Coordinates of C-alpha atoms in Angstrom, one line a residue:
M94 CA 93.5 45.3 81.7
D95 CA 90.6 45.2 79.2
S96 CA 88.3 47.9 77.8
S97 CA 85.6 47.4 80.5
T98 CA 88.1 48.7 83.1
A99 CA 88.3 52.1 81.4
V100 CA 84.5 52.3 81.1
A101 CA 84.1 51.6 84.8
A102 CA 87.0 53.9 85.9
P103 CA 84.9 56.4 88.0
L104 CA 83.2 53.6 89.9
L105 CA 86.5 51.8 90.3
E106 CA 88.2 54.9 91.7
A107 CA 85.5 55.5 94.3
G108 CA 85.1 51.8 95.2
G109 CA 88.9 51.2 95.2
K110 CA 89.5 54.1 97.6
E111 CA 86.8 52.8 99.9
M112 CA 88.3 49.3 99.8
R113 CA 91.8 50.6 100.6
H114 CA 90.4 52.7 103.4
L115 CA 88.4 49.9 105.0
G116 CA 90.9 47.1 104.4
R117 CA 90.3 43.6 103.0
T118 CA 88.9 40.5 104.5
A119 CA 91.0 37.8 106.0
H120 CA 89.9 35.4 103.2
N121 CA 91.0 37.8 100.5
M122 CA 94.4 38.4 102.2
S123 CA 94.9 34.7 102.7
S124 CA 94.2 33.9 99.0
S125 CA 96.5 36.8 97.9
S126 CA 99.4 35.1 99.6
L127 CA 99.3 32.5 96.8
R128 CA 99.1 35.0 94.0
K129 CA 102.0 36.2 91.8
K130 CA 102.5 39.0 89.4
S131 CA 102.0 38.2 85.8
D132 CA 104.5 39.3 83.2
T133 CA 102.4 40.9 80.4
S134 CA 105.4 42.3 78.4
L135 CA 104.9 39.9 75.5
V136 CA 101.1 40.4 75.4
R137 CA 101.5 44.1 75.2
K138 CA 103.5 43.8 71.9
L139 CA 100.5 42.3 70.1
P140 CA 99.1 44.8 67.5
C141 CA 95.4 43.8 68.0
A142 CA 93.9 45.6 71.0
A143 CA 91.0 43.1 71.4
L144 CA 93.4 40.1 71.3
R145 CA 95.8 41.9 73.6
G146 CA 93.0 42.5 76.2
F147 CA 91.7 38.9 76.0
L148 CA 95.2 37.4 76.4
S149 CA 96.0 39.8 79.2
T150 CA 92.9 38.8 81.1
L151 CA 93.5 35.1 80.4
Q152 CA 97.0 35.4 81.8
E153 CA 95.8 37.1 85.0
V154 CA 93.2 34.5 85.6
L155 CA 95.2 31.4 84.8
F156 CA 98.7 32.3 85.6
G157 CA 98.2 34.9 88.3
T158 CA 98.5 32.2 91.0
K159 CA 101.2 30.0 92.3
L160 CA 98.8 27.1 92.0
F161 CA 98.6 27.4 88.2
V162 CA 100.6 24.1 87.9
L163 CA 97.5 22.3 89.1
F164 CA 95.3 23.5 86.4
P165 CA 96.2 20.6 84.1
A166 CA 94.4 18.3 86.6
V167 CA 91.1 20.0 85.5
V168 CA 91.7 19.1 81.9
L169 CA 92.9 15.6 82.8
A170 CA 89.8 15.0 85.0
V171 CA 87.5 15.8 82.0
V172 CA 89.6 13.6 79.8
A173 CA 89.5 10.8 82.4
R174 CA 85.7 11.1 82.5
Y175 CA 85.1 10.7 78.8
M176 CA 88.0 8.3 78.1
R177 CA 86.9 6.1 81.0
F178 CA 90.3 5.9 82.7
G179 CA 88.7 4.7 85.9
Q180 CA 86.6 6.2 88.6
V181 CA 89.4 6.3 91.2
W182 CA 91.6 8.3 88.8
L183 CA 88.6 10.6 88.1
F184 CA 88.1 11.1 91.8
V185 CA 91.8 12.0 92.5
L186 CA 92.1 14.3 89.5
S187 CA 88.9 16.1 90.3
L188 CA 90.0 16.7 93.9
I189 CA 93.3 18.1 92.7
G190 CA 91.6 20.3 90.1
L191 CA 89.4 21.9 92.8
I192 CA 92.4 23.3 94.6
P193 CA 93.3 26.1 92.1
L194 CA 89.6 26.7 91.2
A195 CA 88.8 27.5 94.9
E196 CA 91.6 30.1 95.0
R197 CA 90.6 31.6 91.7
L198 CA 87.0 32.0 92.8
S199 CA 88.2 34.0 95.8
F200 CA 90.4 36.1 93.4
L201 CA 87.4 36.9 91.1
T202 CA 85.0 37.8 93.9
E203 CA 87.7 40.2 95.2
Q204 CA 88.0 41.8 91.8
I205 CA 84.2 42.3 91.6
A206 CA 84.3 43.9 95.1
F207 CA 86.5 46.7 93.8
Y208 CA 83.5 47.9 91.7
T209 CA 80.7 47.0 94.0
G210 CA 82.2 48.3 97.3
P211 CA 83.1 46.5 100.5
T212 CA 79.6 45.7 101.6
V213 CA 78.5 43.9 98.5
G214 CA 82.0 42.5 98.3
G215 CA 81.7 41.1 101.8
L216 CA 78.3 39.5 100.8
L217 CA 80.0 37.9 97.7
N218 CA 82.8 36.6 99.9
A219 CA 80.1 35.2 102.3
T220 CA 78.5 33.5 99.3
F221 CA 81.5 32.2 97.4
G222 CA 83.8 31.7 100.4
N223 CA 83.0 28.0 100.6
V224 CA 81.4 27.5 97.2
T225 CA 83.1 24.2 96.7
E226 CA 81.4 22.7 99.8
V227 CA 78.1 24.1 98.6
I228 CA 78.3 22.7 95.1
I229 CA 79.4 19.3 96.4
A230 CA 76.5 19.2 98.9
L231 CA 74.0 20.1 96.1
F232 CA 75.2 17.3 93.8
A233 CA 75.2 14.8 96.7
L234 CA 71.7 15.8 97.6
R235 CA 70.6 15.4 94.1
E236 CA 71.8 11.8 94.1
G237 CA 70.3 11.2 97.6
K238 CA 73.7 10.8 99.3
I239 CA 72.8 12.5 102.6
T240 CA 75.7 10.8 104.4
V241 CA 78.2 12.4 102.0
V242 CA 76.7 15.8 102.5
K243 CA 76.7 15.6 106.3
C244 CA 80.2 14.1 106.5
S245 CA 81.8 16.6 104.1
L246 CA 80.3 19.6 105.8
L247 CA 81.3 18.2 109.3
G248 CA 84.8 17.5 108.0
S249 CA 85.1 21.1 106.7
I250 CA 84.3 22.5 110.1
L251 CA 86.7 20.1 111.9
S252 CA 89.4 20.8 109.4
N253 CA 89.2 24.5 109.8
L254 CA 89.0 24.4 113.6
L255 CA 91.7 21.8 114.3
L256 CA 93.8 21.1 111.3
V257 CA 94.2 24.6 109.8
L258 CA 94.3 26.5 113.0
G259 CA 96.4 23.9 114.7
T260 CA 99.0 23.8 111.9
S261 CA 99.1 27.6 111.7
L262 CA 99.6 28.0 115.4
F263 CA 102.2 25.2 115.6
F264 CA 104.4 26.3 112.7
G265 CA 103.8 30.0 113.5
G266 CA 104.9 29.4 117.1
L267 CA 108.1 27.6 116.0
A268 CA 108.9 30.3 113.5
N269 CA 108.4 33.1 116.1
L270 CA 110.0 31.6 119.2
G271 CA 110.7 34.2 121.8
V272 CA 108.4 36.7 120.1
E273 CA 105.0 37.6 121.4
Q274 CA 102.1 36.2 119.3
P275 CA 99.0 38.2 120.1
Y276 CA 95.6 38.3 118.4
D277 CA 92.3 40.0 119.0
R278 CA 90.0 37.8 121.1
K279 CA 86.9 39.7 120.1
Q280 CA 86.6 38.2 116.7
A281 CA 87.3 34.7 118.1
D282 CA 84.7 35.1 120.8
V283 CA 82.0 36.0 118.2
S284 CA 82.9 33.1 115.9
T285 CA 83.0 30.5 118.8
G286 CA 79.7 31.8 120.1
L287 CA 78.1 31.2 116.7
L288 CA 79.7 27.8 116.4
I289 CA 78.2 26.8 119.8
L290 CA 74.8 27.9 118.6
G291 CA 75.3 25.8 115.4
V292 CA 76.2 22.6 117.3
L293 CA 73.3 23.2 119.7
C294 CA 70.9 23.2 116.7
Q295 CA 72.5 20.1 115.4
S296 CA 72.3 18.4 118.9
M297 CA 68.5 19.0 119.4
P298 CA 67.3 16.5 116.7
L299 CA 69.8 14.0 118.0
M300 CA 68.7 14.4 121.6
L301 CA 65.0 14.3 120.5
R302 CA 65.6 11.0 118.7
Y303 CA 67.2 9.4 121.8
A304 CA 64.6 10.8 124.2
V305 CA 61.7 9.4 122.1
S306 CA 63.3 6.0 121.6
A307 CA 64.0 5.7 125.3
G308 CA 60.3 6.3 126.1
E309 CA 60.9 9.6 128.0
H310 CA 58.9 11.7 125.6
A311 CA 56.4 11.3 122.7
V312 CA 56.2 13.2 119.4
N313 CA 53.2 14.2 117.3
S314 CA 54.5 12.5 114.2
D315 CA 57.3 10.3 112.9
D316 CA 58.9 13.3 111.0
S317 CA 59.1 15.5 114.1
G318 CA 62.9 15.4 114.0
L319 CA 62.8 16.6 110.4
V320 CA 60.5 19.4 111.2
L321 CA 62.7 20.4 114.1
S322 CA 65.8 20.4 111.9
R323 CA 64.1 22.6 109.3
A324 CA 63.0 25.1 112.0
C325 CA 66.5 25.2 113.5
S326 CA 67.9 25.7 110.0
V327 CA 65.8 28.8 109.4
L328 CA 66.9 30.2 112.8
M329 CA 70.6 29.4 111.9
I330 CA 70.3 31.3 108.7
L331 CA 68.7 34.3 110.5
A332 CA 71.6 34.2 113.0
Y333 CA 74.1 34.2 110.1
G334 CA 72.4 37.1 108.5
A335 CA 72.7 39.0 111.8
Y336 CA 76.3 38.0 111.9
L337 CA 76.9 39.4 108.4
Y338 CA 75.2 42.7 109.4
F339 CA 77.4 42.8 112.6
Q340 CA 80.5 42.0 110.5
L341 CA 79.9 44.3 107.5
K342 CA 78.1 47.3 109.2
T343 CA 78.0 47.9 112.9
H344 CA 81.3 46.3 114.0
R345 CA 83.3 46.2 110.9
Q346 CA 86.5 47.2 112.7
L347 CA 86.6 43.9 114.6
F348 CA 87.0 41.9 111.3
E349 CA 89.4 44.1 109.4
P350 CA 92.9 42.6 109.5
Q351 CA 95.8 45.0 109.2
E352 CA 97.5 45.2 105.9
V353 CA 100.7 43.1 105.6
E354 CA 103.9 45.0 105.0
D355 CA 106.1 44.1 102.1
D356 CA 108.6 41.6 103.4
G357 CA 110.6 41.5 100.3
D358 CA 108.8 38.5 98.8
D359 CA 106.5 38.4 95.8
L360 CA 103.3 38.8 97.8
V361 CA 100.8 40.6 95.6
S362 CA 99.2 43.7 97.1
E363 CA 95.8 44.1 95.5
D364 CA 95.2 47.8 95.8
E365 CA 93.5 48.1 92.4
A366 CA 91.6 45.8 90.1
V367 CA 93.5 44.0 87.4
L368 CA 90.3 42.8 85.6
G369 CA 87.3 44.7 84.4
F370 CA 83.9 44.2 86.0
T371 CA 82.4 42.4 83.0
S372 CA 85.5 40.2 82.6
A373 CA 85.5 39.3 86.3
M374 CA 81.8 38.4 86.2
V375 CA 82.2 36.2 83.1
W376 CA 85.2 34.4 84.5
L377 CA 83.4 33.9 87.9
A378 CA 80.6 32.2 86.0
V379 CA 83.0 30.0 84.0
M380 CA 85.0 29.0 87.1
T381 CA 81.8 28.2 89.0
V382 CA 80.6 26.0 86.2
I383 CA 83.9 24.1 86.1
T384 CA 83.9 23.8 89.9
A385 CA 80.4 22.3 89.6
L386 CA 81.6 19.8 87.0
L387 CA 84.5 18.6 89.0
S388 CA 82.3 18.5 92.2
E389 CA 79.9 16.2 90.3
Y390 CA 82.8 13.9 89.4
V391 CA 83.8 13.8 93.1
V392 CA 80.3 12.9 94.3
S393 CA 79.7 10.2 91.6
T394 CA 83.1 8.4 92.3
I395 CA 83.4 8.6 96.0
E396 CA 82.0 5.1 96.6
A397 CA 84.4 3.7 94.0
A398 CA 87.4 5.3 95.7
S399 CA 86.1 4.0 99.1
E400 CA 86.0 0.4 97.8
S401 CA 89.4 0.7 96.0
W402 CA 91.2 2.2 99.0
E403 CA 89.3 0.2 101.6
L404 CA 88.3 3.3 103.4
S405 CA 84.9 4.2 104.6
V406 CA 82.9 6.9 102.8
S407 CA 82.8 8.7 106.2
F408 CA 86.6 8.9 106.4
I409 CA 86.9 10.2 102.8
S410 CA 84.2 12.7 103.3
I411 CA 85.3 14.0 106.7
I412 CA 89.1 13.9 106.3
L413 CA 90.2 13.8 102.6
I414 CA 87.7 16.0 100.8
P415 CA 87.9 19.0 103.2
I416 CA 91.7 18.9 103.3
V417 CA 92.0 19.0 99.5
G418 CA 89.1 21.2 98.8
N419 CA 90.3 24.0 101.1
A420 CA 94.1 23.5 100.5
A421 CA 94.6 26.9 98.9
E422 CA 92.9 28.8 101.7
H423 CA 94.6 26.7 104.4
A424 CA 98.0 27.4 102.9
G425 CA 97.4 31.1 103.0
A426 CA 96.4 30.9 106.7
I427 CA 99.6 29.1 107.5
I428 CA 101.7 31.6 105.6
F429 CA 100.3 34.5 107.6
A430 CA 100.9 32.6 110.8
F431 CA 104.6 32.4 109.8
K432 CA 104.5 36.2 109.5
N433 CA 102.9 36.4 113.0
K434 CA 99.7 37.8 111.5
L435 CA 97.4 35.6 113.6
D436 CA 94.3 37.9 113.2
I437 CA 94.3 36.9 109.5
T438 CA 94.8 33.2 110.3
L439 CA 91.9 33.3 112.8
G440 CA 89.8 35.2 110.4
V441 CA 90.3 32.4 107.8
S442 CA 89.9 29.4 109.9
L443 CA 87.2 30.5 112.3
G444 CA 85.4 32.5 109.5
S445 CA 85.2 29.4 107.3
A446 CA 84.0 27.2 110.1
T447 CA 81.3 29.7 111.1
Q448 CA 80.2 30.1 107.5
I449 CA 79.8 26.4 106.9
S450 CA 78.2 25.7 110.3
M451 CA 75.7 28.6 110.3
F452 CA 75.1 29.0 106.5
V453 CA 76.0 26.0 104.4
V454 CA 74.7 23.3 106.7
P455 CA 71.2 24.9 107.2
L456 CA 71.1 25.9 103.6
S457 CA 71.6 22.2 102.6
V458 CA 68.7 21.2 104.9
L459 CA 66.4 23.8 103.3
V460 CA 67.5 23.0 99.8
A461 CA 66.9 19.3 100.5
W462 CA 63.5 20.2 101.7
V463 CA 62.7 21.9 98.4
M464 CA 64.1 18.9 96.5
G465 CA 62.0 16.4 98.6
V466 CA 65.1 14.9 100.2
P467 CA 64.7 14.1 104.0
M468 CA 67.9 15.6 105.2
D469 CA 68.0 16.7 108.8
L470 CA 70.4 18.1 111.3
D471 CA 70.9 14.8 113.1
F472 CA 74.6 14.0 112.4
N473 CA 74.6 11.0 114.7
L474 CA 76.2 10.8 118.1
L475 CA 79.8 10.2 117.1
E476 CA 79.9 13.1 114.6
T477 CA 78.0 15.6 116.7
G478 CA 80.1 14.7 119.8
S479 CA 83.3 15.2 117.8
L480 CA 82.1 18.6 116.6
F481 CA 81.1 19.7 120.1
L482 CA 84.4 18.7 121.6
A483 CA 86.4 20.4 118.7
I484 CA 84.6 23.7 119.3
L485 CA 85.1 23.3 123.1
V486 CA 88.9 22.7 122.7
T487 CA 89.2 25.5 120.2
S488 CA 87.4 28.0 122.5
F489 CA 89.6 27.1 125.5
T490 CA 92.7 27.3 123.3
L491 CA 91.9 30.9 122.2
Q492 CA 90.7 32.3 125.5
D493 CA 93.9 34.2 126.5
G494 CA 94.6 36.3 123.4
S495 CA 98.1 35.0 122.7
S496 CA 99.6 31.9 121.0
H497 CA 102.5 29.5 121.1
Y498 CA 103.4 26.3 119.3
L499 CA 102.0 24.0 122.1
K500 CA 98.5 25.2 121.4
G501 CA 98.8 24.3 117.8
L502 CA 100.2 20.9 118.7
L503 CA 97.3 20.1 121.0
L504 CA 94.8 21.0 118.2
L505 CA 96.6 18.9 115.7
L506 CA 96.6 15.9 118.2
C507 CA 92.8 16.4 118.7
Y508 CA 92.3 16.3 114.9
A509 CA 94.5 13.1 114.7
V510 CA 92.4 11.4 117.3
I511 CA 89.2 12.2 115.4
G512 CA 90.8 11.1 112.2
V513 CA 91.8 7.8 113.6
C514 CA 88.4 7.3 115.0
F515 CA 86.7 7.7 111.6
F516 CA 89.5 5.7 109.9
V517 CA 88.6 2.6 112.0
L518 CA 84.9 3.3 111.6
R519 CA 82.9 1.0 109.3
R520 CA 79.3 2.4 109.1
R521 CA 76.6 -0.3 109.4
S522 CA 74.0 -0.4 106.7
G523 CA 71.3 -1.0 109.2
R524 CA 70.1 2.5 109.6
D525 CA 70.2 3.3 105.9
S526 CA 68.2 0.2 105.1
C527 CA 65.7 0.6 108.0
T528 CA 62.1 0.8 106.9
L529 CA 60.9 2.3 110.2
P530 CA 60.9 6.1 110.7
P531 CA 64.4 7.4 111.1
I532 CA 63.7 8.5 114.7
F533 CA 63.5 4.9 115.8
C534 CA 66.0 3.1 113.5
S535 CA 69.0 3.2 115.8
N536 CA 67.1 1.3 118.6
H537 CA 65.9 -1.9 116.9
L538 CA 67.1 -3.9 119.9
Q539 CA 65.0 -1.9 122.3
L540 CA 61.9 -2.3 120.1
L541 CA 62.4 -6.1 119.9
I542 CA 62.7 -6.3 123.7
V543 CA 59.5 -4.3 124.2
S544 CA 57.7 -6.4 121.6
S545 CA 58.8 -9.6 123.3
H546 CA 57.5 -8.4 126.7
L547 CA 54.2 -7.5 125.1
L548 CA 53.9 -11.0 123.6
C549 CA 54.7 -12.5 126.9
F550 CA 52.0 -10.3 128.5
D551 CA 49.4 -11.4 125.9
D552 CA 50.3 -15.1 126.5
S553 CA 49.8 -14.7 130.2

């Protein structure tokens, strides 16, 4: 506790009561499963009150998580950057360092929510819930690496829908054999509906490109696909805003997981703030800056890692980065599946996938528009088809309101098939080096055939 906690005591009391009454989000509860109580007995013996408050806050932030053993990777990544240990080492250390940082960002936003109330807290969670993906996307856009942006965001959606949910249902089913494993279908139906809307918006530029290249339709300009993507992005963000209003105001009860009983373990129950409002805001800014620094390292070294490991950038961006970047959140979802709290597990996996699909993806397109980068929603046929089938399989898996381990196994096998597909994929450089408008670049052969026919016609 620091001095700002006492200053904000009235606000904390009112906000805390409201938070306890309304419950916490699935993301908060998932992250809390990785937290542990800090022993501040030694800190309390210090005579200086200011030093005592600072060290107590530092201990809560750095050692209040079971992932604190990974924090040295953050320091080692910075050292590797300036000591030039090698780009592959920098890539690996930066990915590992992002794991505890993502969990701490969730912890700090929850601390702030105690003072701002559940509505603002929900908006903070909606903003910082996938801040790692947002920051990586921004740095990749700044360097013009559109493929990295698209693949990393696509991989995050696939990871949440198939890997996280599949692992949770599989191990949760094995741990609860012979026990009913119910969950509320209403929340799942809302999320899958938004995911279908998101993949529809991503499919339209793709279908437009193929329709025009096949000669079935014509467009007003060469950048019609880009204009369509930007228009769809605006509509997706509006839909996500309506979803937040639905979640935080009109139908809040559908998204409130039940509190987890104390099972005798060291699960931390966050019924009151352990940080002051000012301290939480300062540490949130610090952790965000550090996350941005490591994200920049990841983006700048991904090609070196791809060449060293002989893996495509698509595979690293779709499979490796999402798994490591969301490891803390994923672990929490699996832990609650073991406890047969599937509503929390679904809230984490489907909530993250929805947030990335309906907010982070269109936000990246609009930010790229401001930056002058021609990023669109055309994720190519293989990527878009994989996403559509993943959403379809997940929707059918969750349609009956109960779970067992076979459902989880099927989702995991689907993820394995997609992973193998991108593992053997070697992206051609033809489309990236094409000088024609992007809407025609994948059909060079057709253009050559048409040109040859025209030449023959002229000769005749």
